[in-house]
Short mmCIF file of C-alpha atoms and ligand atoms in Angstrom, two decimals:
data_model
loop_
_atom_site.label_atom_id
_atom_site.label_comp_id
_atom_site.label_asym_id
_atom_site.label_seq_id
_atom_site.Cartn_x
_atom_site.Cartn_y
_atom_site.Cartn_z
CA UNK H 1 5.96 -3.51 23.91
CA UNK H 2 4.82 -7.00 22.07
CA UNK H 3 8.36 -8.57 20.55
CA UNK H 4 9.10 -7.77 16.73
CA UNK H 5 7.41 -9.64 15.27
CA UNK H 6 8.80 -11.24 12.17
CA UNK H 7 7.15 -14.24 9.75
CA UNK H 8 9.07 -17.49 8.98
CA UNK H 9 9.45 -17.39 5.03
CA UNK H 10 7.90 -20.53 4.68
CA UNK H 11 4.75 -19.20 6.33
CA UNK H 12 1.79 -20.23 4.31
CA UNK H 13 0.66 -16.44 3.81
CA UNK H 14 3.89 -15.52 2.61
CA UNK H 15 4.11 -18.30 -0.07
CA UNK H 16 0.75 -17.73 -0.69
CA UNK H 17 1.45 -13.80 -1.82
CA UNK H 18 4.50 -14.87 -3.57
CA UNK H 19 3.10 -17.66 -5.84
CA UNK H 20 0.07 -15.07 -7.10
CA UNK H 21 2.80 -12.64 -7.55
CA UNK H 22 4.35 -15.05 -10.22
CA UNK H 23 1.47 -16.33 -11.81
CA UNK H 24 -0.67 -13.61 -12.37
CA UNK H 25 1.22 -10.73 -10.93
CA UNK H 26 -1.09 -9.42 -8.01
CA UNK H 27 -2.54 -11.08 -4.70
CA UNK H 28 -5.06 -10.56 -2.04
CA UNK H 29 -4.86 -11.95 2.13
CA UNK H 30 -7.98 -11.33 3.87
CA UNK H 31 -6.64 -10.98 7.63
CA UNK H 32 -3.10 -10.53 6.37
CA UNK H 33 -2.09 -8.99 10.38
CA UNK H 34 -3.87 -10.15 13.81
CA UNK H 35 -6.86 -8.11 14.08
CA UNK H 36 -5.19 -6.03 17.69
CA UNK H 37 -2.05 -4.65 14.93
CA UNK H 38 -4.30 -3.53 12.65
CA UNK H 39 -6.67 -1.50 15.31
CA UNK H 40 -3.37 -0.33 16.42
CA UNK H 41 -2.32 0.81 12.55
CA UNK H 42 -5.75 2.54 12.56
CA UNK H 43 -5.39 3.94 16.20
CA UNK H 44 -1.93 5.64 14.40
CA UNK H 45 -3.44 6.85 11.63
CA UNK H 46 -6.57 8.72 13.30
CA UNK H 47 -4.09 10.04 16.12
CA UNK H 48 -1.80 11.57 13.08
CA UNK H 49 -4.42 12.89 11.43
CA UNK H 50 -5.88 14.46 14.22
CA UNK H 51 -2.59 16.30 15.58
CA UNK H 52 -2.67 17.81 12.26
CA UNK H 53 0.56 15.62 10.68
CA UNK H 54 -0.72 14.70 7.25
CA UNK H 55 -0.11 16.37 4.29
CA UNK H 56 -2.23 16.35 1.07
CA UNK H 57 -0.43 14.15 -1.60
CA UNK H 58 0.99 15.24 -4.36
CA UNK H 59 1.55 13.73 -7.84
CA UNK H 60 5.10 13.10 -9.70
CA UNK H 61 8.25 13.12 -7.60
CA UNK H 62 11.09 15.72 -6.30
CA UNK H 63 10.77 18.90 -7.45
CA UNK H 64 8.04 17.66 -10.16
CA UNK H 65 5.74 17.17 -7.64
CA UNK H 66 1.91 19.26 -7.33
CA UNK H 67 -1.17 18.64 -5.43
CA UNK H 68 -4.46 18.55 -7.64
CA UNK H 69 -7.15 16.97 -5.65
CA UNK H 70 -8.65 16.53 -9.17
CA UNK H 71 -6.43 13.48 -9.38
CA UNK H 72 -6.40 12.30 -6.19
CA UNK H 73 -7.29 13.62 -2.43
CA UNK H 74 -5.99 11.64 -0.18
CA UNK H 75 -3.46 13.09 3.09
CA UNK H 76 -0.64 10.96 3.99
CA UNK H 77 2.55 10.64 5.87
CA UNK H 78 5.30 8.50 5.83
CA UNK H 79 6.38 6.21 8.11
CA UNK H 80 9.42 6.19 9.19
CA UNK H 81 11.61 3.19 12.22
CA UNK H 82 11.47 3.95 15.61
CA UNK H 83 7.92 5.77 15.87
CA UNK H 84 5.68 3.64 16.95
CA UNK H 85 5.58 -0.16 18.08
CA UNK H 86 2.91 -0.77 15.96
CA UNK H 87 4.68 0.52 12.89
CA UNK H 88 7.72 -1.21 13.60
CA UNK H 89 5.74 -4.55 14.10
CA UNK H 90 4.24 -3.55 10.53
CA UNK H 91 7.92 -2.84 9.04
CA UNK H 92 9.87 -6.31 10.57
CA UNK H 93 6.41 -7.62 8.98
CA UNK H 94 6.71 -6.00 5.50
CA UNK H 95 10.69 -7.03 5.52
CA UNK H 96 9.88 -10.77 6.13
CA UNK H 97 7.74 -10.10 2.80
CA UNK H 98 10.26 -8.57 1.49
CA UNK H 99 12.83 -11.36 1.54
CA UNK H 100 10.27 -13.87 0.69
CA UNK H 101 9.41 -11.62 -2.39
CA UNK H 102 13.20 -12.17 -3.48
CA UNK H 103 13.79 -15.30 -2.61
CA UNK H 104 10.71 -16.44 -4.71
CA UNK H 105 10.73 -13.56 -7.99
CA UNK H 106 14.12 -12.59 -8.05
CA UNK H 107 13.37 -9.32 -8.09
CA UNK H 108 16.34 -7.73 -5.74
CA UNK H 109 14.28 -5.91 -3.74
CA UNK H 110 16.22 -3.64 -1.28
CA UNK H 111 14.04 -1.42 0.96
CA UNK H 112 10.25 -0.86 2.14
CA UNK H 113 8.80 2.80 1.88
CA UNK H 114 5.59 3.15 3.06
CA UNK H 115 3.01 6.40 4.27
CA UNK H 116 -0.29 6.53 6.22
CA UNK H 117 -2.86 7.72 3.44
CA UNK H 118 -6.54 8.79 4.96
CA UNK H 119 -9.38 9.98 2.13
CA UNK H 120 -11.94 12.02 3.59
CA UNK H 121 -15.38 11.60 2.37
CA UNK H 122 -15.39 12.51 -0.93
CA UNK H 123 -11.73 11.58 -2.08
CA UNK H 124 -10.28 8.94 -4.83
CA UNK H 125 -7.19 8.64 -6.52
CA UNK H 126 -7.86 8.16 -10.64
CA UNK H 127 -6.41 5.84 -12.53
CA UNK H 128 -2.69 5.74 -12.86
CA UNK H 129 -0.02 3.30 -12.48
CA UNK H 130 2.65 3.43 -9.36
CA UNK H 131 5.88 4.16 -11.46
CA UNK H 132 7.69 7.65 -12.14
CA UNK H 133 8.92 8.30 -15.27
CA UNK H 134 12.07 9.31 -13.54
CA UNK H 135 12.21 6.67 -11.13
CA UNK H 136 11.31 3.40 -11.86
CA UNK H 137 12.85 1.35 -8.45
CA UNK H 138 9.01 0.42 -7.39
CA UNK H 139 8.58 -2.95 -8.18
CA UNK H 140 5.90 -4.50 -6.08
CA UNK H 141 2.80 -2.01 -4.57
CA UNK H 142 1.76 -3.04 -1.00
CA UNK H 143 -1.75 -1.54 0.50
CA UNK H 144 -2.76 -2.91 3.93
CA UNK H 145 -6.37 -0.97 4.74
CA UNK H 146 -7.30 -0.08 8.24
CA UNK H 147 -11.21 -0.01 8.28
CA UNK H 148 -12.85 -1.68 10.59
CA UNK H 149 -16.51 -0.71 10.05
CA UNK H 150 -16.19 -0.69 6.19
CA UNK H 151 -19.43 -1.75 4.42
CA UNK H 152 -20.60 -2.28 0.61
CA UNK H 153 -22.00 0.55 -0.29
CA UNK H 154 -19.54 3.45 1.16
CA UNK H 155 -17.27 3.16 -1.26
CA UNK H 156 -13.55 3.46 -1.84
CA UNK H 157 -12.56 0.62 -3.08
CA UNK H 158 -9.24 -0.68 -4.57
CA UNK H 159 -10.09 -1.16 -8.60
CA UNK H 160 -7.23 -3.31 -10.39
CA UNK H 161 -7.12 -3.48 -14.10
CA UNK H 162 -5.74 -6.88 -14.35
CA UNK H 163 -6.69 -6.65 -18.12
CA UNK H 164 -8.38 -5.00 -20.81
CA UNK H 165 -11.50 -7.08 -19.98
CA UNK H 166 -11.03 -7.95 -16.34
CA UNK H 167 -11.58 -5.38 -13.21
CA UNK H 168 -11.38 -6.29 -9.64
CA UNK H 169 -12.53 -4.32 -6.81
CA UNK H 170 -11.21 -4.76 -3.62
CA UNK H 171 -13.10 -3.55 -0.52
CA UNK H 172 -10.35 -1.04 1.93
CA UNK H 173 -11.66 -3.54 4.87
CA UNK H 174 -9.66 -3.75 7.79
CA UNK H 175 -6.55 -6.25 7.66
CA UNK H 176 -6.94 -6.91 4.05
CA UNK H 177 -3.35 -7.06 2.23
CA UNK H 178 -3.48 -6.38 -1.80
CA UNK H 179 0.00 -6.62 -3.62
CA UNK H 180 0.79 -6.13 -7.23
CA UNK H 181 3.38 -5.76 -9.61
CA UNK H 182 4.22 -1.63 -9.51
CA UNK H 183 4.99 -1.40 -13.36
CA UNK H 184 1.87 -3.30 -14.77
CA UNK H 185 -1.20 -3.30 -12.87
CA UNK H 186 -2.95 0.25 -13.54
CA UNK H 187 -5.53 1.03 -10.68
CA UNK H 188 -7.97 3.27 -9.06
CA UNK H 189 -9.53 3.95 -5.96
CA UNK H 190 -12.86 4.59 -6.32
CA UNK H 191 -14.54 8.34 -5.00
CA UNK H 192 -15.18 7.02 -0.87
CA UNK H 193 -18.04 7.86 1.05
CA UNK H 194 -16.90 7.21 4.49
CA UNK H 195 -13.13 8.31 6.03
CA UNK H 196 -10.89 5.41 4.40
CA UNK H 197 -7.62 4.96 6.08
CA UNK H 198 -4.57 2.33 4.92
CA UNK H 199 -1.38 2.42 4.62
CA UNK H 200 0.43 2.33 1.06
CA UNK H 201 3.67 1.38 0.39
CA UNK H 202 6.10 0.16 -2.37
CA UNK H 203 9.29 -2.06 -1.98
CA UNK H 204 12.09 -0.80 -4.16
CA UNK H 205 14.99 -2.23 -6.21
CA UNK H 206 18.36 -0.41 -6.17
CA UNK H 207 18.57 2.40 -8.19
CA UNK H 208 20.29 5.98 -8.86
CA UNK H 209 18.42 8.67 -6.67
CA UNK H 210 16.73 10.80 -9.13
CA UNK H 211 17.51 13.80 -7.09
C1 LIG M 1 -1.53 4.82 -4.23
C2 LIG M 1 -2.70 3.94 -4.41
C3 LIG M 1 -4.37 2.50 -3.45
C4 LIG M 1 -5.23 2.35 -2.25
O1 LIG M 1 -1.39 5.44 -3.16
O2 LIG M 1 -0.71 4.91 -5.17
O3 LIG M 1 -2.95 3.55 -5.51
O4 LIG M 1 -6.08 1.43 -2.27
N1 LIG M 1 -3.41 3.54 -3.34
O5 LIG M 1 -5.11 3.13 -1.32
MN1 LIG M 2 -1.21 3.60 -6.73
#
């Protein structure tokens, strides 16, 4: 098993992630995790999916919650310690982001929660923004995609709505970090033509548990 790896929080990347963050409240890293973790993420994710372990996702929260693939059709799980080595490489990862997130925005962030999410051919997720009504602890959305062989053309991409006259697209390739502020960037991911695997998560602020 490789160590755990953790990042200094003056690594380049890091400050990188958290200066966008402040200035213009989303980023982007290319090759945010050495190529062999990410085949390993996506190794994970096709072995879950094929012993049957995700779950279509639902909308809302608790008891709220209903699946309409009209909104989005994507299967995930959640990830949680202890797993996998891969995933705990990606969590000590995530938590060095974490820290560097607060140290730089102030934004007392206190945990990571994070789920495998695959979209079969066909599949998108409409436009919608990644807060609850009921629960509004996500601060900052975190999607690392897992595609090795994406391509233009196949679809799926990661469309931001920075503002009312700017889009961004972001192609789901492999190793390719996006991060944006939970409460203000509305996005979409575009109807995929190919199997599109990544893995979504949000860190949180303190808050009361809704349920
Ligand atoms: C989400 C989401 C974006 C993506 O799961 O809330 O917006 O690119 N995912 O997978
Ligand atoms: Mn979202």
């Amino acid at each position: 098993m490789m160590p755990a790896m953790t990042l200094p929080l003056e690594h380049p990347m890091l400050s990188a992630l958290v200066d966008d963050l402040a200035l213009r409240g989303w980023s982007q890293q290319a090759l945010f995790l050495p190529a062999e973790l990410t085949r390993e993420l996506a190794t994970e994710c096709l072995r879950r999916s094929a012993e049957g372990e995700l779950s279509p996702a639902g909308i809302g929260r608790g008891l709220g919650q209903e699946v309409r693939e009209t909104i989005r059709g994507d299967q995930t799980q959640w990830l949680e310690a202890g797993e996998a080595p891969s995933c705990d490489q990606y969590l000590a990862v995530m938590d060095s982001l974490r820290l560097a997130i607060n140290r730089g925005l102030f934004l007392g962030l206190e945990d990571f929660e994070c789920h495998f999410a695959l979209y079969p051919p066909g599949a998108f997720y409409r436009r919608h923004l990644d807060r609850f009504r009921d629960d509004d602890r996500r601060m900052v959305s975190a999607v690392l995609y897992l595609n090795e062989h994406w391509q233009h053309g196949q679809g799926g991409e990661l469309r931001l709505f920075l503002d009312e006259h700017e889009v961004l697209d972001v192609p789901p390739v492999a190793g390719s970090l996006v991060v944006f502020l939970s409460g203000q960037v509305p996005h979409e991911v575009l109807p995929t033509h190919c199997e599109r695997l990544s893995l979504t998560g949000w860190f949180r602020r303190r808050g009361n548990e809704p349920f």
